[in-house]
């Protein structure tokens, strides 16, 4: 015990006056603090002896994890190497193995270093604008890689075999049915072509684009047969690739969420306390330059101010009279209803626009193009105006700053994703005559044959138009709004330009734009296999555009978005989008009758029907095995086992939480013990004098 | 001199790779930057100490409010004047590198914040730290009352054994709950 006190630097205090009431810590002799806080390295420990004693000895800690100057670390390494020469057998073999494993890990890390896309740009962005903006670009990079890999998947399994199949030349066989009228489909009407038709076709996905690998309608339903031995079932491949694409994206997102989630759980959900965290971990050592440093300092000051003020507000709110509380809550409910009304109006507008566009879709020329793009235009306008108005509403609601941000984000997410859902719903009601298959338009072919000879291609075209319009609007905003705004603010100093100021890079709304774009791609991938490639190119263009606008037109935001919790939030929102696309895909696969006139699934009742058909062509053993896996005899024990495993982990987690609390209490007690003992020592010394 | 100043030999390179968290490219780059800062007559010599003023001219450290503390912490000179040898410089980069563990980073962060080198963060240490964090200018410094409120809050949250100071374990406990610390405690050349 005395040794412990001495180790903490409380040496004998013979020189001090007994009546001194200073806290014990100040009375030590000044010594090198670094020694006190260094971890102890056991120079005398012999790894060979430990091996004999305990069954599994731990490897000595890696030298570089010891916080010592280089000379000391070198000395330790030499000692270790001398020991390594002395010991033999399994011990040295294991040590060599760990060493080579570490070297391998290091080599892999250095190798992957080269492949990291846009690393220098991200570093520059993070240094000048902070972690929040950098997390947007990191998210964008993740989506680019995801889309590119998905495209490779689709190209390998669907497009390449179709290419081979087409060049092999044999046409598809045609089942003779009585549905003659349903087989009419001509994507490429010949005749006089106006000169700008090419451009119109490019923008709307019709004409030469429709009759290409872009869209579902181009693929055939034949099984490629080469030399009678090799067969490739293209329809089955198409279906399974689409399903696997969704599963693959889900795995990537969950894997990325894993790290962020682990950290979020470790911090115990609730932050230990904002102030310590901001002060101890607030500084970003990657900040470059005087300007960025001053901004970071202002940022930290602002955060501290906001927290201190929130504390004061909370104290004040707790002391509100009941009448004022009631008034505040009624105001909040009213504002909520107004916001809901605004969002509902936007939805109705989208519904009407889509219906109008689908009904009048056969006009030509520029007017026709405008009508075709009407849903996209309405969605974009709604997504722009409604959050602005909701922001104004939020000013009246008087929530605390953190809750305001979350509420605004939730509203924007709901708006974006549900507006896309409304668009899909409208399309569905047009294609299947609102589900009523007895109507005269749908009675013949179980889908609206008059309007859509090939409905899957039409859906694909709609998604393609949405993607393209999104990109065009971003570039147009960049050129027509952001650059002029900067030029006006910089060169014309007036009260108005001071008020408006340079633009801020608002991370949440930009991220929602990315999520929206990715959801559109997921929805359309089944009907337009090349859409992931188009999306990759679009996101790459977007990266460079946003980077240019960031460095030229934006000033860094004062209110920042925390980087790791925000990454988790972005991925959660992306999962919502994935869920919406999944619902759309499952519905199209399982319920709607595929077109008779085009595509690999003609003459099946639903797209899914090909799986049971192919299933019966498998061998007996495989069929029985698959039946067994699907039966109750297998799934119920599996379910029970996973419940048990989950309960185990939950129990483990709660035990860890409890032991952390216990250790904290123990620390407190030890501190009190220490104070008590020090006082005893002083008393005894005083008595001895 | 015509030849490039003292290339690192392979043995030294692999030794540094083992003793620090830096990759081979990072060590070579650090060597180039360090040699570029050496005055002409000393190029090629080993174990030269660069004075603190020279180190603080590096763009990565120039505007960092903690730059002087960083130099003092990593310096191994005997009356500690903040001068760094090449090996001290490598230690610095290793602690701030991407691969360094949370323990090493929190250890060095603690020593950087401990201005009076007494092994704990007392009220004066915390006040100095907050002033460095928010800057010296008039519109970003907290007044006395706000500073007092802030320091009280910090001590209430992090001082577990209630002795009025934050020691290394308490500091590491707070740091371990921050998801951003490891990624923000990074200096890359």
PDB file of N, CA, C and O in Angstrom, chain A residues 512-549:
ATOM      1  N   UNK A 512     -29.582  12.779 -48.790  1.00  0.00           N
ATOM      2  CA  UNK A 512     -30.891  12.269 -49.173  1.00  0.00           C
ATOM      3  C   UNK A 512     -31.018  12.188 -50.682  1.00  0.00           C
ATOM      4  O   UNK A 512     -31.658  11.277 -51.202  1.00  0.00           O
ATOM      5  N   UNK A 513     -30.404  13.143 -51.383  1.00  0.00           N
ATOM      6  CA  UNK A 513     -30.409  13.059 -52.839  1.00  0.00           C
ATOM      7  C   UNK A 513     -29.737  11.799 -53.328  1.00  0.00           C
ATOM      8  O   UNK A 513     -30.227  11.133 -54.245  1.00  0.00           O
ATOM      9  N   UNK A 514     -28.608  11.434 -52.688  1.00  0.00           N
ATOM     10  CA  UNK A 514     -27.912  10.203 -53.083  1.00  0.00           C
ATOM     11  C   UNK A 514     -28.777   8.979 -52.816  1.00  0.00           C
ATOM     12  O   UNK A 514     -28.862   8.064 -53.651  1.00  0.00           O
ATOM     13  N   UNK A 515     -29.433   8.967 -51.633  1.00  0.00           N
ATOM     14  CA  UNK A 515     -30.257   7.813 -51.288  1.00  0.00           C
ATOM     15  C   UNK A 515     -31.410   7.673 -52.268  1.00  0.00           C
ATOM     16  O   UNK A 515     -31.744   6.569 -52.723  1.00  0.00           O
ATOM     17  N   UNK A 516     -31.995   8.798 -52.623  1.00  0.00           N
ATOM     18  CA  UNK A 516     -33.095   8.786 -53.593  1.00  0.00           C
ATOM     19  C   UNK A 516     -32.632   8.223 -54.925  1.00  0.00           C
ATOM     20  O   UNK A 516     -33.279   7.339 -55.506  1.00  0.00           O
ATOM     21  N   UNK A 517     -31.463   8.704 -55.401  1.00  0.00           N
ATOM     22  CA  UNK A 517     -30.950   8.208 -56.669  1.00  0.00           C
ATOM     23  C   UNK A 517     -30.679   6.718 -56.630  1.00  0.00           C
ATOM     24  O   UNK A 517     -31.003   5.982 -57.569  1.00  0.00           O
ATOM     25  N   UNK A 518     -30.124   6.246 -55.523  1.00  0.00           N
ATOM     26  CA  UNK A 518     -29.813   4.831 -55.424  1.00  0.00           C
ATOM     27  C   UNK A 518     -31.083   3.999 -55.349  1.00  0.00           C
ATOM     28  O   UNK A 518     -31.146   2.913 -55.920  1.00  0.00           O
ATOM     29  N   UNK A 519     -32.117   4.498 -54.653  1.00  0.00           N
ATOM     30  CA  UNK A 519     -33.375   3.755 -54.585  1.00  0.00           C
ATOM     31  C   UNK A 519     -33.997   3.623 -55.968  1.00  0.00           C
ATOM     32  O   UNK A 519     -34.500   2.543 -56.332  1.00  0.00           O
ATOM     33  N   UNK A 520     -33.934   4.715 -56.751  1.00  0.00           N
ATOM     34  CA  UNK A 520     -34.474   4.650 -58.116  1.00  0.00           C
ATOM     35  C   UNK A 520     -33.748   3.563 -58.908  1.00  0.00           C
ATOM     36  O   UNK A 520     -34.367   2.774 -59.629  1.00  0.00           O
ATOM     37  N   UNK A 521     -32.437   3.498 -58.754  1.00  0.00           N
ATOM     38  CA  UNK A 521     -31.656   2.498 -59.491  1.00  0.00           C
ATOM     39  C   UNK A 521     -32.033   1.099 -59.066  1.00  0.00           C
ATOM     40  O   UNK A 521     -32.196   0.194 -59.886  1.00  0.00           O
ATOM     41  N   UNK A 522     -32.209   0.891 -57.750  1.00  0.00           N
ATOM     42  CA  UNK A 522     -32.590  -0.439 -57.286  1.00  0.00           C
ATOM     43  C   UNK A 522     -33.940  -0.850 -57.839  1.00  0.00           C
ATOM     44  O   UNK A 522     -34.136  -1.975 -58.237  1.00  0.00           O
ATOM     45  N   UNK A 523     -34.885   0.102 -57.837  1.00  0.00           N
ATOM     46  CA  UNK A 523     -36.213  -0.225 -58.357  1.00  0.00           C
ATOM     47  C   UNK A 523     -36.138  -0.571 -59.825  1.00  0.00           C
ATOM     48  O   UNK A 523     -36.822  -1.475 -60.292  1.00  0.00           O
ATOM     49  N   UNK A 524     -35.289   0.143 -60.560  1.00  0.00           N
ATOM     50  CA  UNK A 524     -35.280  -0.039 -62.000  1.00  0.00           C
ATOM     51  C   UNK A 524     -34.356  -1.121 -62.490  1.00  0.00           C
ATOM     52  O   UNK A 524     -34.390  -1.463 -63.668  1.00  0.00           O
ATOM     53  N   UNK A 525     -33.515  -1.701 -61.599  1.00  0.00           N
ATOM     54  CA  UNK A 525     -32.484  -2.617 -62.088  1.00  0.00           C
ATOM     55  C   UNK A 525     -33.084  -3.866 -62.713  1.00  0.00           C
ATOM     56  O   UNK A 525     -32.499  -4.438 -63.630  1.00  0.00           O
ATOM     57  N   UNK A 526     -34.228  -4.304 -62.213  1.00  0.00           N
ATOM     58  CA  UNK A 526     -34.844  -5.498 -62.784  1.00  0.00           C
ATOM     59  C   UNK A 526     -35.286  -5.238 -64.226  1.00  0.00           C
ATOM     60  O   UNK A 526     -35.257  -6.132 -65.071  1.00  0.00           O
ATOM     61  N   UNK A 527     -35.680  -3.989 -64.518  1.00  0.00           N
ATOM     62  CA  UNK A 527     -36.245  -3.703 -65.834  1.00  0.00           C
ATOM     63  C   UNK A 527     -35.248  -3.067 -66.773  1.00  0.00           C
ATOM     64  O   UNK A 527     -35.499  -2.968 -67.966  1.00  0.00           O
ATOM     65  N   UNK A 528     -34.126  -2.611 -66.235  1.00  0.00           N
ATOM     66  CA  UNK A 528     -33.154  -1.915 -67.062  1.00  0.00           C
ATOM     67  C   UNK A 528     -31.778  -2.327 -66.568  1.00  0.00           C
ATOM     68  O   UNK A 528     -31.199  -1.668 -65.725  1.00  0.00           O
ATOM     69  N   UNK A 529     -31.244  -3.456 -67.079  1.00  0.00           N
ATOM     70  CA  UNK A 529     -30.027  -4.007 -66.482  1.00  0.00           C
ATOM     71  C   UNK A 529     -28.815  -3.096 -66.561  1.00  0.00           C
ATOM     72  O   UNK A 529     -27.876  -3.262 -65.788  1.00  0.00           O
ATOM     73  N   UNK A 530     -28.798  -2.153 -67.478  1.00  0.00           N
ATOM     74  CA  UNK A 530     -27.620  -1.297 -67.572  1.00  0.00           C
ATOM     75  C   UNK A 530     -27.680  -0.109 -66.615  1.00  0.00           C
ATOM     76  O   UNK A 530     -26.774   0.715 -66.588  1.00  0.00           O
ATOM     77  N   UNK A 531     -28.783  -0.015 -65.853  1.00  0.00           N
ATOM     78  CA  UNK A 531     -28.934   1.159 -64.993  1.00  0.00           C
ATOM     79  C   UNK A 531     -27.819   1.303 -63.946  1.00  0.00           C
ATOM     80  O   UNK A 531     -27.373   2.416 -63.694  1.00  0.00           O
ATOM     81  N   UNK A 532     -27.313   0.222 -63.319  1.00  0.00           N
ATOM     82  CA  UNK A 532     -26.193   0.413 -62.382  1.00  0.00           C
ATOM     83  C   UNK A 532     -24.980   1.049 -63.042  1.00  0.00           C
ATOM     84  O   UNK A 532     -24.301   1.873 -62.420  1.00  0.00           O
ATOM     85  N   UNK A 533     -24.707   0.697 -64.297  1.00  0.00           N
ATOM     86  CA  UNK A 533     -23.552   1.310 -64.965  1.00  0.00           C
ATOM     87  C   UNK A 533     -23.793   2.794 -65.156  1.00  0.00           C
ATOM     88  O   UNK A 533     -22.908   3.629 -64.895  1.00  0.00           O
ATOM     89  N   UNK A 534     -24.999   3.151 -65.609  1.00  0.00           N
ATOM     90  CA  UNK A 534     -25.322   4.565 -65.810  1.00  0.00           C
ATOM     91  C   UNK A 534     -25.207   5.309 -64.487  1.00  0.00           C
ATOM     92  O   UNK A 534     -24.713   6.435 -64.410  1.00  0.00           O
ATOM     93  N   UNK A 535     -25.657   4.635 -63.416  1.00  0.00           N
ATOM     94  CA  UNK A 535     -25.601   5.276 -62.116  1.00  0.00           C
ATOM     95  C   UNK A 535     -24.163   5.478 -61.645  1.00  0.00           C
ATOM     96  O   UNK A 535     -23.846   6.473 -61.008  1.00  0.00           O
ATOM     97  N   UNK A 536     -23.284   4.489 -61.941  1.00  0.00           N
ATOM     98  CA  UNK A 536     -21.876   4.657 -61.574  1.00  0.00           C
ATOM     99  C   UNK A 536     -21.319   5.905 -62.235  1.00  0.00           C
ATOM    100  O   UNK A 536     -20.692   6.741 -61.579  1.00  0.00           O
ATOM    101  N   UNK A 537     -21.571   6.017 -63.546  1.00  0.00           N
ATOM    102  CA  UNK A 537     -21.056   7.186 -64.271  1.00  0.00           C
ATOM    103  C   UNK A 537     -21.658   8.454 -63.684  1.00  0.00           C
ATOM    104  O   UNK A 537     -20.966   9.458 -63.469  1.00  0.00           O
ATOM    105  N   UNK A 538     -22.956   8.404 -63.382  1.00  0.00           N
ATOM    106  CA  UNK A 538     -23.612   9.598 -62.830  1.00  0.00           C
ATOM    107  C   UNK A 538     -22.979  10.006 -61.502  1.00  0.00           C
ATOM    108  O   UNK A 538     -22.710  11.191 -61.260  1.00  0.00           O
ATOM    109  N   UNK A 539     -22.717   9.006 -60.635  1.00  0.00           N
ATOM    110  CA  UNK A 539     -22.151   9.348 -59.325  1.00  0.00           C
ATOM    111  C   UNK A 539     -20.730   9.855 -59.455  1.00  0.00           C
ATOM    112  O   UNK A 539     -20.293  10.714 -58.680  1.00  0.00           O
ATOM    113  N   UNK A 540     -19.962   9.330 -60.419  1.00  0.00           N
ATOM    114  CA  UNK A 540     -18.603   9.830 -60.596  1.00  0.00           C
ATOM    115  C   UNK A 540     -18.648  11.295 -61.036  1.00  0.00           C
ATOM    116  O   UNK A 540     -17.919  12.145 -60.509  1.00  0.00           O
ATOM    117  N   UNK A 541     -19.536  11.596 -61.989  1.00  0.00           N
ATOM    118  CA  UNK A 541     -19.683  12.994 -62.415  1.00  0.00           C
ATOM    119  C   UNK A 541     -20.108  13.855 -61.234  1.00  0.00           C
ATOM    120  O   UNK A 541     -19.598  14.969 -61.015  1.00  0.00           O
ATOM    121  N   UNK A 542     -21.029  13.304 -60.421  1.00  0.00           N
ATOM    122  CA  UNK A 542     -21.522  14.042 -59.265  1.00  0.00           C
ATOM    123  C   UNK A 542     -20.400  14.344 -58.284  1.00  0.00           C
ATOM    124  O   UNK A 542     -20.335  15.442 -57.715  1.00  0.00           O
ATOM    125  N   UNK A 543     -19.495  13.367 -58.081  1.00  0.00           N
ATOM    126  CA  UNK A 543     -18.389  13.571 -57.139  1.00  0.00           C
ATOM    127  C   UNK A 543     -17.575  14.775 -57.548  1.00  0.00           C
ATOM    128  O   UNK A 543     -17.282  15.667 -56.743  1.00  0.00           O
ATOM    129  N   UNK A 544     -17.201  14.802 -58.840  1.00  0.00           N
ATOM    130  CA  UNK A 544     -16.353  15.907 -59.268  1.00  0.00           C
ATOM    131  C   UNK A 544     -17.102  17.234 -59.264  1.00  0.00           C
ATOM    132  O   UNK A 544     -16.553  18.261 -58.875  1.00  0.00           O
ATOM    133  N   UNK A 545     -18.392  17.218 -59.636  1.00  0.00           N
ATOM    134  CA  UNK A 545     -19.168  18.469 -59.602  1.00  0.00           C
ATOM    135  C   UNK A 545     -19.274  19.001 -58.183  1.00  0.00           C
ATOM    136  O   UNK A 545     -19.063  20.189 -57.924  1.00  0.00           O
ATOM    137  N   UNK A 546     -19.603  18.111 -57.244  1.00  0.00           N
ATOM    138  CA  UNK A 546     -19.772  18.559 -55.869  1.00  0.00           C
ATOM    139  C   UNK A 546     -18.450  19.032 -55.297  1.00  0.00           C
ATOM    140  O   UNK A 546     -18.402  19.988 -54.504  1.00  0.00           O
ATOM    141  N   UNK A 547     -17.360  18.382 -55.686  1.00  0.00           N
ATOM    142  CA  UNK A 547     -16.065  18.806 -55.166  1.00  0.00           C
ATOM    143  C   UNK A 547     -15.742  20.201 -55.677  1.00  0.00           C
ATOM    144  O   UNK A 547     -15.279  21.066 -54.923  1.00  0.00           O
ATOM    145  N   UNK A 548     -16.026  20.436 -56.966  1.00  0.00           N
ATOM    146  CA  UNK A 548     -15.745  21.763 -57.528  1.00  0.00           C
ATOM    147  C   UNK A 548     -16.570  22.821 -56.827  1.00  0.00           C
ATOM    148  O   UNK A 548     -16.068  23.866 -56.413  1.00  0.00           O
ATOM    149  N   UNK A 549     -17.869  22.525 -56.630  1.00  0.00           N
ATOM    150  CA  UNK A 549     -18.693  23.539 -56.004  1.00  0.00           C
ATOM    151  C   UNK A 549     -18.299  23.753 -54.561  1.00  0.00           C
ATOM    152  O   UNK A 549     -18.354  24.863 -54.036  1.00  0.00           O
TER     153      UNK A 549
END
